[in-house]
Amino acid sequence: EKLLAPSGPLNGRHVLITSGPTHESIDPVRYIANRSSGKQGHAIAAAARRAGAQVTLVSGPVNLPDPVGVAVHHVETAREMLAAVEAALPADATIFAAAVADWRAATAADEKMKKNGGAIPALSLVENPDILATVSRLSNHRPRLVVGFAAETENVIAHAQAKRLRKGCDWIVANDVSRHSGIEGGVMGGDENAVHLITADDVEHWPKASKSEVAERLVARVAAALGPLET
Ligand code: CTP
Ligand code: CA
């Protein structure tokens, strides 16, 4: 199965996907991270493979098996994720499902920080590189289709539309990660998702479905947008 790609609408296409959280070290035993299981990103990678694509998955730390037939690069930090994405280009389509930590500690301590009965340490943060924005703005090797995700807790559509313009990507898959989202167990870590697909001129409200059904539907849309392989 690793050698023979399934035949499907993405045959001959390279699809690059990010998934999971990133972990940003504070000291050897502590880190900053987002709540992300990687389930949605991994489901997209598996669906793209089933559709016949050559798939590269750049994954932060998750408790999930590597999808079969997918080239998986395991990373910890946002900076490592960006480097792995850049190394995997060019791609026909990129889907950035990872929940990247926006900030990291300005300096990670080499040794475990100790209480020592002293003052409470202040955590000084610096901003991480924005992988989605970086790839969206590439002048060379910009993928034909760049898809981002937006995790929002309020004004989901408006925030996601603004995010699409700010990042320079083609589509945004927006989901409501608030506790009133109506998703059992929450979107983060759960098996279901209800998303809105934001394109340049449209907003589609997709019904609540399993993350794997959402992945199938998104991959079908990606295949349709890329069209048949030019020969
Ligand atoms: N993203 C990224 N690199 C970052 C931060 C985010 O590639 N350093 C990507 C995510 O993978 C996602 C999209 O950008 O596809 C939106 O992430 P989100 O956290 O919703 O947006 P931010 O621009 O970080 O805005 P904020 O967290 O302030 O809402
Ligand atoms: Ca963010």
GROMACS .gro file of C-alpha atoms and ligand atoms in nm:
model
  261
    1GLU     CA    1   0.000   0.000   0.000
    2LYS     CA    2   0.295   0.231   0.068
    3LEU     CA    3   0.424   0.186  -0.284
    4LEU     CA    4   0.104   0.189  -0.483
    5ALA     CA    5  -0.102   0.504  -0.435
    6PRO     CA    6  -0.478   0.451  -0.463
    7SER     CA    7  -0.616   0.597  -0.784
    8GLY     CA    8  -0.844   0.895  -0.740
    9PRO     CA    9  -0.904   1.260  -0.823
   10LEU     CA   10  -0.578   1.371  -0.659
   11ASN     CA   11  -0.349   1.136  -0.851
   12GLY     CA   12  -0.028   1.313  -0.946
   13ARG     CA   13  -0.084   1.587  -0.687
   14HIS     CA   14   0.128   1.663  -0.383
   15VAL     CA   15  -0.077   1.773  -0.082
   16LEU     CA   16   0.100   1.910   0.227
   17ILE     CA   17  -0.082   1.914   0.560
   18THR     CA   18   0.005   2.035   0.912
   19SER     CA   19  -0.162   1.881   1.215
   20GLY     CA   20  -0.157   1.881   1.593
   21PRO     CA   21  -0.025   2.134   1.841
   22THR     CA   22   0.328   2.265   1.876
   23HIS     CA   23   0.517   2.249   2.205
   24GLU     CA   24   0.733   2.543   2.301
   25SER     CA   25   0.983   2.474   2.578
   26ILE     CA   26   0.994   2.684   2.892
   27ASP     CA   27   1.249   2.459   3.059
   28PRO     CA   28   1.331   2.086   3.022
   29VAL     CA   29   1.007   1.983   3.197
   30ARG     CA   30   0.757   2.254   3.098
   31TYR     CA   31   0.610   2.380   2.773
   32ILE     CA   32   0.344   2.605   2.618
   33ALA     CA   33   0.094   2.433   2.390
   34ASN     CA   34  -0.251   2.460   2.235
   35ARG     CA   35  -0.532   2.214   2.292
   36SER     CA   36  -0.524   2.005   1.977
   37SER     CA   37  -0.556   1.631   1.929
   38GLY     CA   38  -0.446   1.632   1.564
   39LYS     CA   39  -0.755   1.429   1.474
   40GLN     CA   40  -0.883   1.669   1.207
   41GLY     CA   41  -0.544   1.720   1.038
   42HIS     CA   42  -0.461   1.351   1.041
   43ALA     CA   43  -0.806   1.270   0.898
   44ILE     CA   44  -0.740   1.514   0.612
   45ALA     CA   45  -0.405   1.349   0.539
   46ALA     CA   46  -0.570   1.005   0.529
   47ALA     CA   47  -0.851   1.134   0.305
   48ALA     CA   48  -0.605   1.300   0.065
   49ARG     CA   49  -0.415   0.973   0.041
   50ARG     CA   50  -0.737   0.780  -0.027
   51ALA     CA   51  -0.804   1.033  -0.306
   52GLY     CA   52  -0.475   0.932  -0.465
   53ALA     CA   53  -0.250   1.222  -0.364
   54GLN     CA   54   0.112   1.203  -0.262
   55VAL     CA   55   0.073   1.332   0.093
   56THR     CA   56   0.321   1.496   0.331
   57LEU     CA   57   0.204   1.542   0.689
   58VAL     CA   58   0.400   1.768   0.924
   59SER     CA   59   0.276   1.680   1.270
   60GLY     CA   60   0.331   1.827   1.612
   61PRO     CA   61   0.320   1.598   1.918
   62VAL     CA   62   0.001   1.388   1.902
   63ASN     CA   63  -0.116   1.050   2.032
   64LEU     CA   64  -0.219   0.922   1.691
   65PRO     CA   65  -0.068   0.664   1.457
   66ASP     CA   66   0.096   0.786   1.137
   67PRO     CA   67  -0.162   0.755   0.853
   68VAL     CA   68  -0.069   0.468   0.619
   69GLY     CA   69   0.099   0.567   0.295
   70VAL     CA   70   0.169   0.923   0.410
   71ALA     CA   71   0.518   1.075   0.453
   72VAL     CA   72   0.508   1.201   0.813
   73HIS     CA   73   0.755   1.450   0.961
   74HIS     CA   74   0.737   1.480   1.339
   75VAL     CA   75   0.820   1.818   1.489
   76GLU     CA   76   0.789   1.986   1.829
   77THR     CA   77   0.800   2.362   1.782
   78ALA     CA   78   0.651   2.618   1.543
   79ARG     CA   79   0.995   2.697   1.407
   80GLU     CA   80   1.058   2.329   1.333
   81MET     CA   81   0.714   2.303   1.174
   82LEU     CA   82   0.790   2.596   0.941
   83ALA     CA   83   1.127   2.445   0.845
   84ALA     CA   84   0.967   2.105   0.769
   85VAL     CA   85   0.691   2.270   0.562
   86GLU     CA   86   0.944   2.473   0.361
   87ALA     CA   87   1.153   2.161   0.302
   88ALA     CA   88   0.844   1.971   0.176
   89LEU     CA   89   0.749   2.232  -0.086
   90PRO     CA   90   0.658   2.252  -0.368
   91ALA     CA   91   0.302   2.126  -0.325
   92ASP     CA   92  -0.014   2.165  -0.530
   93ALA     CA   93  -0.227   2.227  -0.222
   94THR     CA   94  -0.149   2.293   0.143
   95ILE     CA   95  -0.392   2.254   0.433
   96PHE     CA   96  -0.278   2.405   0.763
   97ALA     CA   97  -0.480   2.234   1.033
   98ALA     CA   98  -0.217   2.259   1.307
   99ALA     CA   99  -0.287   2.460   1.621
  100VAL     CA  100   0.045   2.641   1.627
  101ALA     CA  101   0.150   2.813   1.951
  102ASP     CA  102   0.144   3.185   1.879
  103TRP     CA  103   0.418   3.258   2.130
  104ARG     CA  104   0.723   3.088   2.277
  105ALA     CA  105   0.937   3.170   2.578
  106ALA     CA  106   1.191   3.438   2.488
  107THR     CA  107   1.460   3.214   2.635
  108ALA     CA  108   1.410   2.850   2.728
  109ALA     CA  109   1.598   2.760   3.047
  110ASP     CA  110   1.862   2.485   3.010
  111GLU     CA  111   1.792   2.353   3.360
  112LYS     CA  112   1.465   2.300   3.541
  113MET     CA  113   1.342   2.623   3.699
  114LYS     CA  114   1.319   2.582   4.078
  115LYS     CA  115   1.088   2.748   4.328
  116ASN     CA  116   1.366   2.802   4.582
  117GLY     CA  117   1.121   2.996   4.798
  118GLY     CA  118   1.198   3.304   4.588
  119ALA     CA  119   1.000   3.533   4.363
  120ILE     CA  120   0.751   3.388   4.111
  121PRO     CA  121   0.923   3.398   3.771
  122ALA     CA  122   0.777   3.613   3.494
  123LEU     CA  123   0.738   3.442   3.158
  124SER     CA  124   0.858   3.661   2.876
  125LEU     CA  125   0.718   3.563   2.535
  126VAL     CA  126   0.810   3.627   2.173
  127GLU     CA  127   0.595   3.564   1.866
  128ASN     CA  128   0.638   3.251   1.657
  129PRO     CA  129   0.660   3.260   1.277
  130ASP     CA  130   0.322   3.233   1.103
  131ILE     CA  131   0.350   2.930   0.877
  132LEU     CA  132   0.021   2.986   0.692
  133ALA     CA  133   0.097   3.353   0.622
  134THR     CA  134   0.453   3.272   0.515
  135VAL     CA  135   0.343   3.008   0.261
  136SER     CA  136   0.049   3.221   0.138
  137ARG     CA  137   0.288   3.503   0.053
  138LEU     CA  138   0.561   3.300  -0.119
  139SER     CA  139   0.654   3.451  -0.454
  140ASN     CA  140   0.821   3.128  -0.566
  141HIS     CA  141   0.652   2.791  -0.521
  142ARG     CA  142   0.332   2.931  -0.373
  143PRO     CA  143   0.097   2.632  -0.381
  144ARG     CA  144  -0.204   2.684  -0.610
  145LEU     CA  145  -0.437   2.633  -0.316
  146VAL     CA  146  -0.354   2.742   0.039
  147VAL     CA  147  -0.612   2.649   0.303
  148GLY     CA  148  -0.602   2.764   0.665
  149PHE     CA  149  -0.813   2.682   0.966
  150ALA     CA  150  -0.956   2.932   1.211
  151ALA     CA  151  -1.042   2.838   1.564
  152GLU     CA  152  -1.275   3.102   1.703
  153THR     CA  153  -1.489   3.134   2.014
  154GLU     CA  154  -1.709   3.427   1.900
  155ASN     CA  155  -1.807   3.610   1.577
  156VAL     CA  156  -1.679   3.300   1.399
  157ILE     CA  157  -1.756   3.400   1.037
  158ALA     CA  158  -1.645   3.762   1.063
  159HIS     CA  159  -1.322   3.672   1.240
  160ALA     CA  160  -1.249   3.396   0.988
  161GLN     CA  161  -1.313   3.624   0.689
  162ALA     CA  162  -1.079   3.885   0.833
  163LYS     CA  163  -0.824   3.613   0.899
  164ARG     CA  164  -0.840   3.493   0.535
  165LEU     CA  165  -0.752   3.840   0.412
  166ARG     CA  166  -0.486   3.899   0.677
  167LYS     CA  167  -0.309   3.571   0.607
  168GLY     CA  168  -0.341   3.588   0.227
  169CYS     CA  169  -0.466   3.231   0.198
  170ASP     CA  170  -0.734   3.112  -0.046
  171TRP     CA  171  -0.977   2.940   0.190
  172ILE     CA  172  -1.037   2.928   0.562
  173VAL     CA  173  -1.209   2.639   0.734
  174ALA     CA  174  -1.367   2.806   1.036
  175ASN     CA  175  -1.479   2.626   1.344
  176ASP     CA  176  -1.642   2.732   1.665
  177VAL     CA  177  -1.430   2.602   1.950
  178SER     CA  178  -1.637   2.762   2.224
  179ARG     CA  179  -1.812   2.547   2.479
  180HIS     CA  180  -2.152   2.640   2.332
  181SER     CA  181  -2.057   2.498   1.990
  182GLY     CA  182  -2.303   2.208   2.027
  183ILE     CA  183  -2.030   1.952   1.964
  184GLU     CA  184  -2.029   1.672   2.218
  185GLY     CA  185  -1.697   1.660   2.402
  186GLY     CA  186  -1.598   1.987   2.235
  187VAL     CA  187  -1.432   2.031   1.895
  188MET     CA  188  -1.087   2.007   2.049
  189GLY     CA  189  -1.016   1.643   2.120
  190GLY     CA  190  -1.363   1.528   2.006
  191ASP     CA  191  -1.452   1.322   1.701
  192GLU     CA  192  -1.698   1.565   1.542
  193ASN     CA  193  -1.671   1.903   1.381
  194ALA     CA  194  -1.906   2.166   1.239
  195VAL     CA  195  -1.724   2.403   1.007
  196HIS     CA  196  -1.781   2.687   0.766
  197LEU     CA  197  -1.583   2.703   0.443
  198ILE     CA  198  -1.485   3.064   0.376
  199THR     CA  199  -1.376   3.137   0.020
  200ALA     CA  200  -1.310   3.469  -0.155
  201ASP     CA  201  -1.676   3.523  -0.237
  202ASP     CA  202  -1.876   3.271  -0.038
  203VAL     CA  203  -1.948   3.116   0.300
  204GLU     CA  204  -2.069   2.756   0.314
  205HIS     CA  205  -2.211   2.617   0.636
  206TRP     CA  206  -2.134   2.247   0.654
  207PRO     CA  207  -2.346   2.027   0.878
  208LYS     CA  208  -2.202   1.870   1.190
  209ALA     CA  209  -2.018   1.555   1.090
  210SER     CA  210  -1.736   1.328   1.198
  211LYS     CA  211  -1.387   1.471   1.148
  212SER     CA  212  -1.329   1.206   0.885
  213GLU     CA  213  -1.642   1.311   0.691
  214VAL     CA  214  -1.534   1.675   0.713
  215ALA     CA  215  -1.194   1.564   0.581
  216GLU     CA  216  -1.350   1.375   0.286
  217ARG     CA  217  -1.561   1.673   0.193
  218LEU     CA  218  -1.269   1.917   0.214
  219VAL     CA  219  -1.046   1.688   0.007
  220ALA     CA  220  -1.318   1.656  -0.258
  221ARG     CA  221  -1.335   2.036  -0.275
  222VAL     CA  222  -0.956   2.061  -0.305
  223ALA     CA  223  -0.960   1.807  -0.592
  224ALA     CA  224  -1.236   2.002  -0.768
  225ALA     CA  225  -1.047   2.330  -0.728
  226LEU     CA  226  -0.724   2.184  -0.869
  227GLY     CA  227  -0.914   2.026  -1.158
  228PRO     CA  228  -0.787   1.746  -1.378
  229LEU     CA  229  -0.414   1.690  -1.409
  230GLU     CA  230  -0.280   1.894  -1.701
  231THR     CA  231  -0.093   1.660  -1.934
  232CTP     N1  232  -0.107   2.931   1.189
  232CTP     C1  233   0.023   2.908   1.145
  232CTP     N2  234   0.129   2.954   1.217
  232CTP     C2  235   0.109   3.025   1.330
  232CTP     C3  236  -0.023   3.049   1.378
  232CTP     C4  237  -0.130   2.999   1.304
  232CTP     O1  238   0.041   2.844   1.040
  232CTP     N3  239   0.214   3.070   1.398
  232CTP     C5  240  -0.219   2.883   1.107
  232CTP     C6  241  -0.302   2.772   1.170
  232CTP     O2  242  -0.251   2.645   1.134
  232CTP     C7  243  -0.437   2.798   1.107
  232CTP     C8  244  -0.439   2.949   1.086
  232CTP     O3  245  -0.305   2.991   1.088
  232CTP     O4  246  -0.448   2.738   0.979
  232CTP     C9  247  -0.517   3.029   1.184
  232CTP     O5  248  -0.475   3.002   1.315
  232CTP     P1  249  -0.539   3.086   1.433
  232CTP     O6  250  -0.470   3.053   1.560
  232CTP     O7  251  -0.688   3.070   1.427
  232CTP     O8  252  -0.503   3.235   1.384
  232CTP     P2  253  -0.403   3.345   1.433
  232CTP     O9  254  -0.360   3.423   1.313
  232CTP    O10  255  -0.294   3.286   1.517
  232CTP    O11  256  -0.494   3.442   1.518
  232CTP     P3  257  -0.548   3.434   1.669
  232CTP    O12  258  -0.493   3.309   1.735
  232CTP    O13  259  -0.499   3.560   1.732
  232CTP    O14  260  -0.699   3.429   1.655
  233CA      CA  261  -0.329   3.152   1.696
   0.00000   0.00000   0.00000
